[in-house]
Coordinates of N, CA and C in Angstrom, one line a residue:
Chain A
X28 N -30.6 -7.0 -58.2 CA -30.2 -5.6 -58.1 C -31.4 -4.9 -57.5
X29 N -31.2 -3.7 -57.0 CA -32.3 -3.2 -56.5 C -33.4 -2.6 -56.9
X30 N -34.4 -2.3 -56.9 CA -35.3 -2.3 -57.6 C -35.6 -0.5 -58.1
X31 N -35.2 0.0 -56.8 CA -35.8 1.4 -57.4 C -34.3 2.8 -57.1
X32 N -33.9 3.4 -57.8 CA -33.0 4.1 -58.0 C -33.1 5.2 -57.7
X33 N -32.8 6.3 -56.2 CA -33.5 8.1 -56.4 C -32.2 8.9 -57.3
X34 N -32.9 9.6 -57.6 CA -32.1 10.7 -57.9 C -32.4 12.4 -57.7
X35 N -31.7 13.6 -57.0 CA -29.8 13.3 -57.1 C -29.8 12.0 -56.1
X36 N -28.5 12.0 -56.1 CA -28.2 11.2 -54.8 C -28.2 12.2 -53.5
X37 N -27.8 13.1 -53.7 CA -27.7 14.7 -53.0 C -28.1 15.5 -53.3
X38 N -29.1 16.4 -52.4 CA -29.9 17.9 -52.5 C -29.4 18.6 -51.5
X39 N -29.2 19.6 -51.8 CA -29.2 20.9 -50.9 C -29.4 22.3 -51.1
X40 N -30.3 22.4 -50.7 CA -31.6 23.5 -51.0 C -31.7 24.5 -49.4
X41 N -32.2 25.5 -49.9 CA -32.5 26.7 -48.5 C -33.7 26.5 -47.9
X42 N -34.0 26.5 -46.8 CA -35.3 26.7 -45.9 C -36.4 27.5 -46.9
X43 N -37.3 26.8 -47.2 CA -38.7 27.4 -47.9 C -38.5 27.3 -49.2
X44 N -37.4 26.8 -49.6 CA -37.2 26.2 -51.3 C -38.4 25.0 -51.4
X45 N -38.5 24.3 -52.4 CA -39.2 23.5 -52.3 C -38.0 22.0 -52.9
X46 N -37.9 21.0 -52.5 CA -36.9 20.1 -53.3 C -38.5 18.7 -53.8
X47 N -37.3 18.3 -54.6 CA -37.8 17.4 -55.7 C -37.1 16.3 -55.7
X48 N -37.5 14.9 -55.0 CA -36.5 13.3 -55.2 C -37.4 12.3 -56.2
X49 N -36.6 12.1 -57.3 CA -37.1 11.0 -58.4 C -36.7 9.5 -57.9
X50 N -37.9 8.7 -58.6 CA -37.2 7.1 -58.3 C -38.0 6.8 -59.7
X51 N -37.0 5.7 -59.8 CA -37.1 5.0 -61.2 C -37.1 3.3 -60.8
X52 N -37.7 2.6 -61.3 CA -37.9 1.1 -60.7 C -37.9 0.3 -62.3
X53 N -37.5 -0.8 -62.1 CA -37.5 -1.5 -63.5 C -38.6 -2.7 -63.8
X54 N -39.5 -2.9 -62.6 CA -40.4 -3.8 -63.2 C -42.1 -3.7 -62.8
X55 N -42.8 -3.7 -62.6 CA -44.3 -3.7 -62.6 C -44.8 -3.8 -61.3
X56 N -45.2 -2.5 -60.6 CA -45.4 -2.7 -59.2 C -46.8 -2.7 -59.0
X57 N -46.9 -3.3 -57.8 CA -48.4 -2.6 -57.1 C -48.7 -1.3 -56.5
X58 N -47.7 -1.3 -55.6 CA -47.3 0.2 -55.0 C -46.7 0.4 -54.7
X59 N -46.0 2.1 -54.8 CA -44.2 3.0 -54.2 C -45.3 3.5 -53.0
X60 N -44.0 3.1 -51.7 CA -43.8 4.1 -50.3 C -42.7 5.2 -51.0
X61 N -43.0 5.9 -50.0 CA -41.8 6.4 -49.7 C -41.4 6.8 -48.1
X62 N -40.0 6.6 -47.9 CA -40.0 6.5 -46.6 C -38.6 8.0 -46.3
X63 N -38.3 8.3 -45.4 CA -37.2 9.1 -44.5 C -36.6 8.8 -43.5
X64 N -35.7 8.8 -43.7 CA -34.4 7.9 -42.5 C -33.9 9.2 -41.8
X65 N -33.9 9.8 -40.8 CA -33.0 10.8 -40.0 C -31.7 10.0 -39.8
X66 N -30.6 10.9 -39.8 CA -29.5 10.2 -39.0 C -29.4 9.7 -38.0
X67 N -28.8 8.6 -38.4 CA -28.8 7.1 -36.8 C -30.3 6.8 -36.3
X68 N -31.3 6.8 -37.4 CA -32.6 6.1 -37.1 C -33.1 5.5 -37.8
X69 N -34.1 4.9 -36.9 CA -34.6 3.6 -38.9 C -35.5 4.8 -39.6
X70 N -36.0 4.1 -40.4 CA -37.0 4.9 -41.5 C -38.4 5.0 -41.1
X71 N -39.0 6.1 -41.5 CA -40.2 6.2 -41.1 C -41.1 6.9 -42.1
X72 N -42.5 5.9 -42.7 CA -43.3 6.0 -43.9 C -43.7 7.2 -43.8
X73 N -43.8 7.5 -45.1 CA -44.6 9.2 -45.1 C -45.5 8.7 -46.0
X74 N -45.4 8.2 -47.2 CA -46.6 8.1 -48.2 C -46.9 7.0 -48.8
X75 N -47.7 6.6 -49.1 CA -48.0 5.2 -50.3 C -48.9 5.7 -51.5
X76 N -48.4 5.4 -52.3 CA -49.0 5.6 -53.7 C -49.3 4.4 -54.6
X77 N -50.9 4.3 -54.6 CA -51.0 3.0 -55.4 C -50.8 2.8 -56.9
X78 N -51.0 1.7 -57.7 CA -50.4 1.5 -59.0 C -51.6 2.2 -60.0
X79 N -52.6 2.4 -59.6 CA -53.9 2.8 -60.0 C -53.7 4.4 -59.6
X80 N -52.7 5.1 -58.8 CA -53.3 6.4 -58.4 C -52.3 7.3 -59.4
X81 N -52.0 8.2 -59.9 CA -51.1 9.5 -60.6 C -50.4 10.4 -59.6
X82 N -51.4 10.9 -58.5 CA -50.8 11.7 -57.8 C -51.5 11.6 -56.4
X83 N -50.8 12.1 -55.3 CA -51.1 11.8 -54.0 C -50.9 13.1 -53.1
X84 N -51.2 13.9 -52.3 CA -50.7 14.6 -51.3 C -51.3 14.6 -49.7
X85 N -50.3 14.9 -49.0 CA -50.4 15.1 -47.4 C -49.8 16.0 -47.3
X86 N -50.1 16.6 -46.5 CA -49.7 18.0 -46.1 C -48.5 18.7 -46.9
X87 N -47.5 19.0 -46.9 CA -46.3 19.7 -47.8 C -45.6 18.7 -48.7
X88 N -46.3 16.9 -48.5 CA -45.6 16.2 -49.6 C -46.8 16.5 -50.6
X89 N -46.3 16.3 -51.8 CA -46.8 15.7 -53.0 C -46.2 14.5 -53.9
X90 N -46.6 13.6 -53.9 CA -46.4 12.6 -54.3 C -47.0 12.2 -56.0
X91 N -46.1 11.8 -57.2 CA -46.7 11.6 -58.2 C -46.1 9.9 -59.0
X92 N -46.7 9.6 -59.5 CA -46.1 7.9 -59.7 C -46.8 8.2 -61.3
X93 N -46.1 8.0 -62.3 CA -45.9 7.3 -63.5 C -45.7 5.8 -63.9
X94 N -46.3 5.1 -64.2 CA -46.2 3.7 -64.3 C -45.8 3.4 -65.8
X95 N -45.9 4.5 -66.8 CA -45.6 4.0 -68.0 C -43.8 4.0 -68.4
X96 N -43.3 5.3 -67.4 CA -41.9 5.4 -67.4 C -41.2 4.9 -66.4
X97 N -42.1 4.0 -65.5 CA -41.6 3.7 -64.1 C -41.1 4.7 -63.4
X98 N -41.8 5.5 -62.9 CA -41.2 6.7 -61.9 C -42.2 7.6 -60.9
X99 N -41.7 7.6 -60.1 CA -42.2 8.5 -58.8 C -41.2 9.6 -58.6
X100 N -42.0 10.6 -58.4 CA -41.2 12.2 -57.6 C -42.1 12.3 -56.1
X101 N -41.1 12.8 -55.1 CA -41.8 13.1 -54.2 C -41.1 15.0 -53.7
X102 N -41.9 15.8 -53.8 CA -42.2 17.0 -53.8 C -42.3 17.1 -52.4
X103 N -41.3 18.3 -52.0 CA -41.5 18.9 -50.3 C -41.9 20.2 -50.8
X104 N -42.8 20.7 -50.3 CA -42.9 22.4 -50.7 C -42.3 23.2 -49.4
X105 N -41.8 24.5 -49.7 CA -41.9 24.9 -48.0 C -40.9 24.6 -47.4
X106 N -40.0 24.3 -48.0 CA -38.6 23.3 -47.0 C -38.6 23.2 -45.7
X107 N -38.2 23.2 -44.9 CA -37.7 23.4 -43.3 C -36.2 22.6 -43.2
X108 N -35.3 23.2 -42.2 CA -34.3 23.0 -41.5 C -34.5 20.9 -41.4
X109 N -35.9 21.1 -40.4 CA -36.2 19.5 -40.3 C -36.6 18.4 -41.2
X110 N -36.4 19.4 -42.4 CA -36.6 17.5 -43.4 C -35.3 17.2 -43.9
X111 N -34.1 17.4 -43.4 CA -33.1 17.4 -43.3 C -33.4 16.1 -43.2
X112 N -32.9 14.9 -44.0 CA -32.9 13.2 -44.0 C -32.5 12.9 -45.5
X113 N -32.5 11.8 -45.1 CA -32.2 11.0 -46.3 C -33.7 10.1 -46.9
X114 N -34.7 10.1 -48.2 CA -35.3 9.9 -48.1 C -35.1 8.4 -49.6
X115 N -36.4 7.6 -49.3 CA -36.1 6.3 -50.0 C -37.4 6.0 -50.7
X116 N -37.6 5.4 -52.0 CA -38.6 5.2 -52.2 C -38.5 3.8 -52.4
X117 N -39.8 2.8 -51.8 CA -39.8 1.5 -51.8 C -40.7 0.7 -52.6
X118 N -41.1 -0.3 -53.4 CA -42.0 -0.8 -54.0 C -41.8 -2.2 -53.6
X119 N -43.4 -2.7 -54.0 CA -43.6 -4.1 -53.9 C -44.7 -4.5 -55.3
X120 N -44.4 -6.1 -55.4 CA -45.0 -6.6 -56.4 C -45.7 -7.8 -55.8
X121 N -46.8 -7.4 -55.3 CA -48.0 -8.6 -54.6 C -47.5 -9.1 -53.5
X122 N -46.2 -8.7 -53.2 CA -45.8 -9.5 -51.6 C -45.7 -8.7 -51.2
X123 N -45.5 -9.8 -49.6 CA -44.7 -8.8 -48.7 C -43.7 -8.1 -48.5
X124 N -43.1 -8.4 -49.9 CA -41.8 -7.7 -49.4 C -41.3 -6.3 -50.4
X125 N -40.6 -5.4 -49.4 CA -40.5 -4.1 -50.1 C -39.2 -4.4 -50.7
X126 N -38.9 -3.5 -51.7 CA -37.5 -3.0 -52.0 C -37.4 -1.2 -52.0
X127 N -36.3 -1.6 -51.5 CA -35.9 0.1 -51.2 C -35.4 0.5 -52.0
X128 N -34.9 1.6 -52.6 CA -34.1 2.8 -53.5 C -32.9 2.6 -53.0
X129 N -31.8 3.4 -53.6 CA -30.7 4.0 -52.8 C -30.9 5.1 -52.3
X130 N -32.1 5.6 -52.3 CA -31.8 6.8 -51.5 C -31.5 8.2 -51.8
X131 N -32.1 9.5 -51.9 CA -31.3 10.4 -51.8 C -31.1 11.6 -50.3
X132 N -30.4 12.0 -50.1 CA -29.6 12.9 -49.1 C -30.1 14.2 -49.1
X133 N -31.2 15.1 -48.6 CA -31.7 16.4 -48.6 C -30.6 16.6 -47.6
X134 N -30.5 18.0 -47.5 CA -29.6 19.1 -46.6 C -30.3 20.0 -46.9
X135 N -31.0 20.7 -45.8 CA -32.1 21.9 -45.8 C -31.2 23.5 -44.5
X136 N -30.8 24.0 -45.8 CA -29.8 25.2 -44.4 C -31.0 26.0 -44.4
X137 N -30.7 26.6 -43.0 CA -31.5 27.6 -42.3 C -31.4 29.4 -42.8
Chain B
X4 N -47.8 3.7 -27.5 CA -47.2 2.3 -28.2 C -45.7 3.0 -28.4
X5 N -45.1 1.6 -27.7 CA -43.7 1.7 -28.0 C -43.1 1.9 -29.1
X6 N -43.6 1.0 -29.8 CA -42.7 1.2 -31.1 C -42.0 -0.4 -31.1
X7 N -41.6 -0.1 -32.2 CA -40.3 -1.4 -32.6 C -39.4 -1.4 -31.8
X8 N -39.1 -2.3 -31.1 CA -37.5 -2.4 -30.0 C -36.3 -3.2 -30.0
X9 N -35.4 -2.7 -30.7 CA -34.3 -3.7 -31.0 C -33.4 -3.2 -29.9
X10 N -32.4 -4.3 -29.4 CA -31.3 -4.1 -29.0 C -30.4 -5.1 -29.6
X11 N -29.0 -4.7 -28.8 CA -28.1 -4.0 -28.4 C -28.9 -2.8 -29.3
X12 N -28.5 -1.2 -28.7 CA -28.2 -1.0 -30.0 C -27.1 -0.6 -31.2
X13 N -25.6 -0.8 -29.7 CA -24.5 -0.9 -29.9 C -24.1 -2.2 -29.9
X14 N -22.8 -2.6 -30.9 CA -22.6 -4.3 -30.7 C -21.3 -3.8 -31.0
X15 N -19.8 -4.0 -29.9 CA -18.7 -4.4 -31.1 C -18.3 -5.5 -30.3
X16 N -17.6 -6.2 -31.4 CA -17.2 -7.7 -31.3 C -15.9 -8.0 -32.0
X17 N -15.6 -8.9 -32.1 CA -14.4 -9.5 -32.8 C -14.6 -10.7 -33.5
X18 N -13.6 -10.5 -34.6 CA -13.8 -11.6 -35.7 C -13.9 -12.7 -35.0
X19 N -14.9 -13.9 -35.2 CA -15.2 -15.2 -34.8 C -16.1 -15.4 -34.3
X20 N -16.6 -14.1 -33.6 CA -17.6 -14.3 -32.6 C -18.9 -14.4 -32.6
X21 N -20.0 -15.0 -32.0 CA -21.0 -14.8 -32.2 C -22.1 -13.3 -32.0
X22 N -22.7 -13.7 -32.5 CA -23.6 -12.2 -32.3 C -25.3 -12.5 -32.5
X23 N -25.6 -11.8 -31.6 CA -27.2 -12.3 -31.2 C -27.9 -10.8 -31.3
X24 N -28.6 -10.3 -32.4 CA -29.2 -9.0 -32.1 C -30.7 -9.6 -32.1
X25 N -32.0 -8.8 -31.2 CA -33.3 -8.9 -30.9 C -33.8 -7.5 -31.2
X26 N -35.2 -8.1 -31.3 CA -36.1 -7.4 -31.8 C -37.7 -7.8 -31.1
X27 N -38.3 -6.6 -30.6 CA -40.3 -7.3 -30.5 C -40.7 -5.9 -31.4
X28 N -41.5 -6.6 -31.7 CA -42.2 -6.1 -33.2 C -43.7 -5.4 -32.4
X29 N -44.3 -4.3 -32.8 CA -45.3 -3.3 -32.1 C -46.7 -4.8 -32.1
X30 N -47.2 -4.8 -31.1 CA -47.9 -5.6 -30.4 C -49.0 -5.8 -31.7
X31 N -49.3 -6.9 -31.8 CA -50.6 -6.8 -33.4 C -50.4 -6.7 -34.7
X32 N -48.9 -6.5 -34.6 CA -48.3 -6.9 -35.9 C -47.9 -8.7 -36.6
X33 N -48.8 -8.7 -37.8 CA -48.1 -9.8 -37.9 C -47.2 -10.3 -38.8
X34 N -46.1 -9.1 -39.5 CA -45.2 -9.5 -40.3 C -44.0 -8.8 -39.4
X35 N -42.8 -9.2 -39.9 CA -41.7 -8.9 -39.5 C -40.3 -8.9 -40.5
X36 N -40.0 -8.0 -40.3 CA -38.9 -8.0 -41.8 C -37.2 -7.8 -40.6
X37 N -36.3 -8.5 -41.3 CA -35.1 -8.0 -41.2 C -34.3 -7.4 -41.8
X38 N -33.9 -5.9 -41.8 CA -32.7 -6.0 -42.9 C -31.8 -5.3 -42.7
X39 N -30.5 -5.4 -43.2 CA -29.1 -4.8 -43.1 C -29.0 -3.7 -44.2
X40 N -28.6 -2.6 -43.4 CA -27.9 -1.2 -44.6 C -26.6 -0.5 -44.0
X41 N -25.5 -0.5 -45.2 CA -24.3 -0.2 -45.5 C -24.5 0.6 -46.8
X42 N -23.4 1.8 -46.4 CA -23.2 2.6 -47.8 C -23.1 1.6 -49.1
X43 N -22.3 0.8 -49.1 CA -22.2 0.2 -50.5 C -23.6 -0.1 -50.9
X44 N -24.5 -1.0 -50.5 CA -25.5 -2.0 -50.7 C -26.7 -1.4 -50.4
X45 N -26.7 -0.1 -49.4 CA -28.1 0.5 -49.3 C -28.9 -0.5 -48.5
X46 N -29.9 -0.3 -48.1 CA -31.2 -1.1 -47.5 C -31.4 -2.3 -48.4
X47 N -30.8 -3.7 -47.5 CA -31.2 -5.1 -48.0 C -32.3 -5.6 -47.2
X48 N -33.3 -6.4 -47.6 CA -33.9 -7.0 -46.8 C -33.5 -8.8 -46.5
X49 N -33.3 -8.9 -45.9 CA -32.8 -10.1 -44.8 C -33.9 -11.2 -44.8
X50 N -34.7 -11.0 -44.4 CA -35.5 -12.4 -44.3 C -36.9 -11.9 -43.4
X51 N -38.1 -12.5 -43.6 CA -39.3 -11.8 -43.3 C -40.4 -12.9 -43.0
X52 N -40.7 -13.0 -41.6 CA -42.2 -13.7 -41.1 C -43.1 -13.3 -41.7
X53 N -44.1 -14.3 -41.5 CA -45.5 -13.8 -41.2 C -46.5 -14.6 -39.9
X54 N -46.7 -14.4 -39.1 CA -47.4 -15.0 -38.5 C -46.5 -16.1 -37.8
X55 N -45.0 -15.5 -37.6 CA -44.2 -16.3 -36.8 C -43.5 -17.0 -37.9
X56 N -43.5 -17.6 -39.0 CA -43.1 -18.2 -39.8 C -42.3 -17.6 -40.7
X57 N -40.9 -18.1 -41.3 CA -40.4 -17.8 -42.5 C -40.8 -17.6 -43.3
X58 N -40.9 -16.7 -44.3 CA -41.3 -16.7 -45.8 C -40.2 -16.6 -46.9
X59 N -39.7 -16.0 -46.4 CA -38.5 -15.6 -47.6 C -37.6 -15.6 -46.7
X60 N -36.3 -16.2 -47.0 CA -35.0 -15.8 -46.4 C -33.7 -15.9 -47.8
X61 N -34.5 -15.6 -48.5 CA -33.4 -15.6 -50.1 C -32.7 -14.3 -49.7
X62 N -32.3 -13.2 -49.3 CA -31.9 -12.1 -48.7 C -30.6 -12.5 -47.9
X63 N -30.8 -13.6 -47.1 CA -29.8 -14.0 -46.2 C -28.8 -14.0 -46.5
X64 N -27.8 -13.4 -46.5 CA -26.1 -13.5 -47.2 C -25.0 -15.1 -46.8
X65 N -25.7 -15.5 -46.0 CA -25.0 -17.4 -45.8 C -25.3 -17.9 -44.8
X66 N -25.0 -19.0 -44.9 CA -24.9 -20.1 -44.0 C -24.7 -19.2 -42.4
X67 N -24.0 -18.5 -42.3 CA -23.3 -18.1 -40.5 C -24.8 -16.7 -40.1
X68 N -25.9 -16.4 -41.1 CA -26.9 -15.8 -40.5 C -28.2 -17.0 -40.6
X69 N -28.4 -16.4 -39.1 CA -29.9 -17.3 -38.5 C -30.8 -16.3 -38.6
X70 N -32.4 -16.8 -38.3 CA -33.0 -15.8 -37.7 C -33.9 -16.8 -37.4
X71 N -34.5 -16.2 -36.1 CA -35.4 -17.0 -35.3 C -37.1 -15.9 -35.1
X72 N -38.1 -16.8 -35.1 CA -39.2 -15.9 -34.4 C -40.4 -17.1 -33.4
X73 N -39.9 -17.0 -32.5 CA -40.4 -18.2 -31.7 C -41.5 -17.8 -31.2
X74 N -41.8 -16.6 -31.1 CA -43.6 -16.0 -30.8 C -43.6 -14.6 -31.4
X75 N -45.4 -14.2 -31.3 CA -45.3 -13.2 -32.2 C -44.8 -11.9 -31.3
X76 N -44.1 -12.0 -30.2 CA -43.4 -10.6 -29.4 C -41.9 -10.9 -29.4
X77 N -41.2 -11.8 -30.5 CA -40.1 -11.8 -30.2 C -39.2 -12.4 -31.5
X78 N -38.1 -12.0 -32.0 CA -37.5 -12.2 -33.1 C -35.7 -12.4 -33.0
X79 N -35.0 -13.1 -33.4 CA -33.5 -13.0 -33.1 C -33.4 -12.7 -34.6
X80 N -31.9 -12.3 -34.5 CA -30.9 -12.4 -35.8 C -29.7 -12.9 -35.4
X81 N -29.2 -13.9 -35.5 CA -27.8 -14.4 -35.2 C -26.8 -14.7 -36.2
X82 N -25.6 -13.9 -35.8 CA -24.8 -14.1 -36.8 C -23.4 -15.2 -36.4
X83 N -23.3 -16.1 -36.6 CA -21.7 -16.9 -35.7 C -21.4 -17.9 -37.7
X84 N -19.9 -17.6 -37.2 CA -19.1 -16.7 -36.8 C -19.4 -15.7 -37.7
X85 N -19.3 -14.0 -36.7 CA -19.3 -12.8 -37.1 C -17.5 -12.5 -38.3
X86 N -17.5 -11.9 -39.3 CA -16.8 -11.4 -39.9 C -16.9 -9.2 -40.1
X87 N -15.9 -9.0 -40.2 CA -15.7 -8.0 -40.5 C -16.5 -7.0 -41.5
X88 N -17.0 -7.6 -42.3 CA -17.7 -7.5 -43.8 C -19.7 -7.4 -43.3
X89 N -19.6 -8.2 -41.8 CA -20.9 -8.2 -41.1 C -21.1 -6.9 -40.8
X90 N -20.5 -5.9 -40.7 CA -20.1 -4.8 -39.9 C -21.1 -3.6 -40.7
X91 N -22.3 -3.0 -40.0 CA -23.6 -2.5 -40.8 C -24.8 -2.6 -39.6
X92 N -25.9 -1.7 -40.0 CA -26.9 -1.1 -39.1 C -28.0 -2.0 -39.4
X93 N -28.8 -3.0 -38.3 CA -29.6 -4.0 -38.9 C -30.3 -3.2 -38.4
X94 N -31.9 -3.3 -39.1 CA -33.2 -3.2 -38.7 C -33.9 -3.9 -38.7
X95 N -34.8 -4.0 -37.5 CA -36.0 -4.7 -37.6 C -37.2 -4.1 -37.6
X96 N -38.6 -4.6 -38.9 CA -39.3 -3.6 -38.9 C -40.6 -4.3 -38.7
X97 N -42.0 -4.1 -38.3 CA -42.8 -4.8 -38.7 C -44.0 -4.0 -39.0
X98 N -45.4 -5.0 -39.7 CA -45.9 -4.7 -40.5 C -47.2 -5.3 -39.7
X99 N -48.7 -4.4 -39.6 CA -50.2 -4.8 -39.3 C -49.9 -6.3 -39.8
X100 N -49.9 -6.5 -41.4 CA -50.4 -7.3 -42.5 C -49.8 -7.8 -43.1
X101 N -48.6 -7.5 -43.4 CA -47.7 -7.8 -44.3 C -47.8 -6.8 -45.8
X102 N -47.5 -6.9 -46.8 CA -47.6 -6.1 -47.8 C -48.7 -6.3 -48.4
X103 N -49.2 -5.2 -49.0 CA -48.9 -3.8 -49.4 C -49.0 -3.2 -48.1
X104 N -48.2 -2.8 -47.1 CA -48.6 -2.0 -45.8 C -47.0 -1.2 -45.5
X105 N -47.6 0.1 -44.5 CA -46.6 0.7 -44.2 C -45.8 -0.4 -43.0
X106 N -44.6 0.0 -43.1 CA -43.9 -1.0 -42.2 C -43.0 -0.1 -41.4
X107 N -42.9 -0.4 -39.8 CA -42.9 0.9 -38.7 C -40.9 -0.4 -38.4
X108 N -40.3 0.8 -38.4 CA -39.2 0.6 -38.7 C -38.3 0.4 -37.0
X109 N -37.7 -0.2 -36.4 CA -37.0 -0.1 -34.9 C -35.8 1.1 -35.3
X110 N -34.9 1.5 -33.9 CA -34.1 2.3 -34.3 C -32.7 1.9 -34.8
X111 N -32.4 0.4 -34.9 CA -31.4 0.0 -35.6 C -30.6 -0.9 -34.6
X112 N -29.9 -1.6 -34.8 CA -28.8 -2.4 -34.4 C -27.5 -1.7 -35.3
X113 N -26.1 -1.1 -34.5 CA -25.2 -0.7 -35.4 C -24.1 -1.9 -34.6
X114 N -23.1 -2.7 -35.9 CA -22.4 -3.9 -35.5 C -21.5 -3.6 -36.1
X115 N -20.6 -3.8 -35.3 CA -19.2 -3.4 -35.7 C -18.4 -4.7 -35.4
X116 N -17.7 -5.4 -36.5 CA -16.6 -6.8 -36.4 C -15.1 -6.3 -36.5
X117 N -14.4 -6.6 -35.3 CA -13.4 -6.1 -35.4 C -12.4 -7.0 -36.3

């Protein structure tokens, strides 16, 4: 099964709202990405948060990881029209390999 | 830098058929991941080099998917015979290092089995 769960599945929020996507994961990681898929494009990384860090930020993300409830939120402040995507949080456990979320669905109206 | 380059990036086909989708992975990369996303199933990972080699291909859904990486600028995914149920957006993505690393994603292979 997959490793990390977002939730909502669906946001939709007004331009300069701020939205909020949770992921929940069920086993002991090293580190959550999190990534953003535009429509009909692959995904493209915005953050890493390591198992050691609580909170992270880059520019209008804020990023926060919980390891005792297994859970990450990633925070847009500011909304825009353009973070209109679907976004995913991924983890790994000492390998190479990620697992992705299912994902949730922002809709940002103008 | 190009970026990740998959083609086709359109495929339709018909049940039986084979199907060949490619991939070169951003120059200096030395991991390579494949994977398929459909509404139902979300982002699977498929099977993943490192240094030209297999590592994992527990991902692979059967016997009728291959994947090849015969140098580090080139990658296949072969599906024969293609089924209907194949029918989903592959990516190929690759990675500096392999994990823990961000991994730069191509713009998709979309395959349609008639």
């Amino acid at each position: 099964s997959q490793q990390g769960e977002e939730d909502p599945q669906a946001l939709s929020i007004q331009e300069g709202e701020n939205a909020t996507m949770n992921c929940s994961y069920k086993t002991s990681i090293n580190n959550l990405q999190w990534y953003r898929q535009n429509s009909g494009r692959g995904l493209v990384h915005l953050i890493l948060i390591r198992s050691n860090e609580r909170e992270k930020h880059s520019g209008r993300l804020r990023v926060t990881l919980d390891t005792s409830k297994k859970s990450s939120s990633l925070l847009i402040t500011a909304s825009r029209a353009a973070d209109t995507a679907s976004y995913f949080c991924a983890t790994d456990r000492n390998t190479d390999k990620l697992i992705f979320g299912t994902g949730t669905r922002l809709q940002v109206f103008p | 830098d190009a970026g990740v380059i998959q083609s086709p990036r359109h495929e339709v086909t018909e049940m039986g058929q084979e199907v060949t989708l490619r991939c070169k992975p951003i120059s200096g990369h030395n991991s390579l991941f494949w994977y398929r996303q459909t509404m139902m199933r979300g982002l699977e990972l498929l099977i993943y080099f490192n240094n030209n080699v297999p590592i994992d291909d527990s991902g692979m859904p059967e016997d009728r998917f291959s994947a090849k990486m015969p140098n580090a600028s080139f990658s296949t995914l072969k599906i024969q015979p293609s089924e209907p149920r194949d029918s989903a957006v592959y990516f190929c993505a690759s990675s500096p290092r392999g994990g823990p690393d961000t991994q730069y994603f191509g713009p998709g292979t979309r395959l349609t089995v008639l």
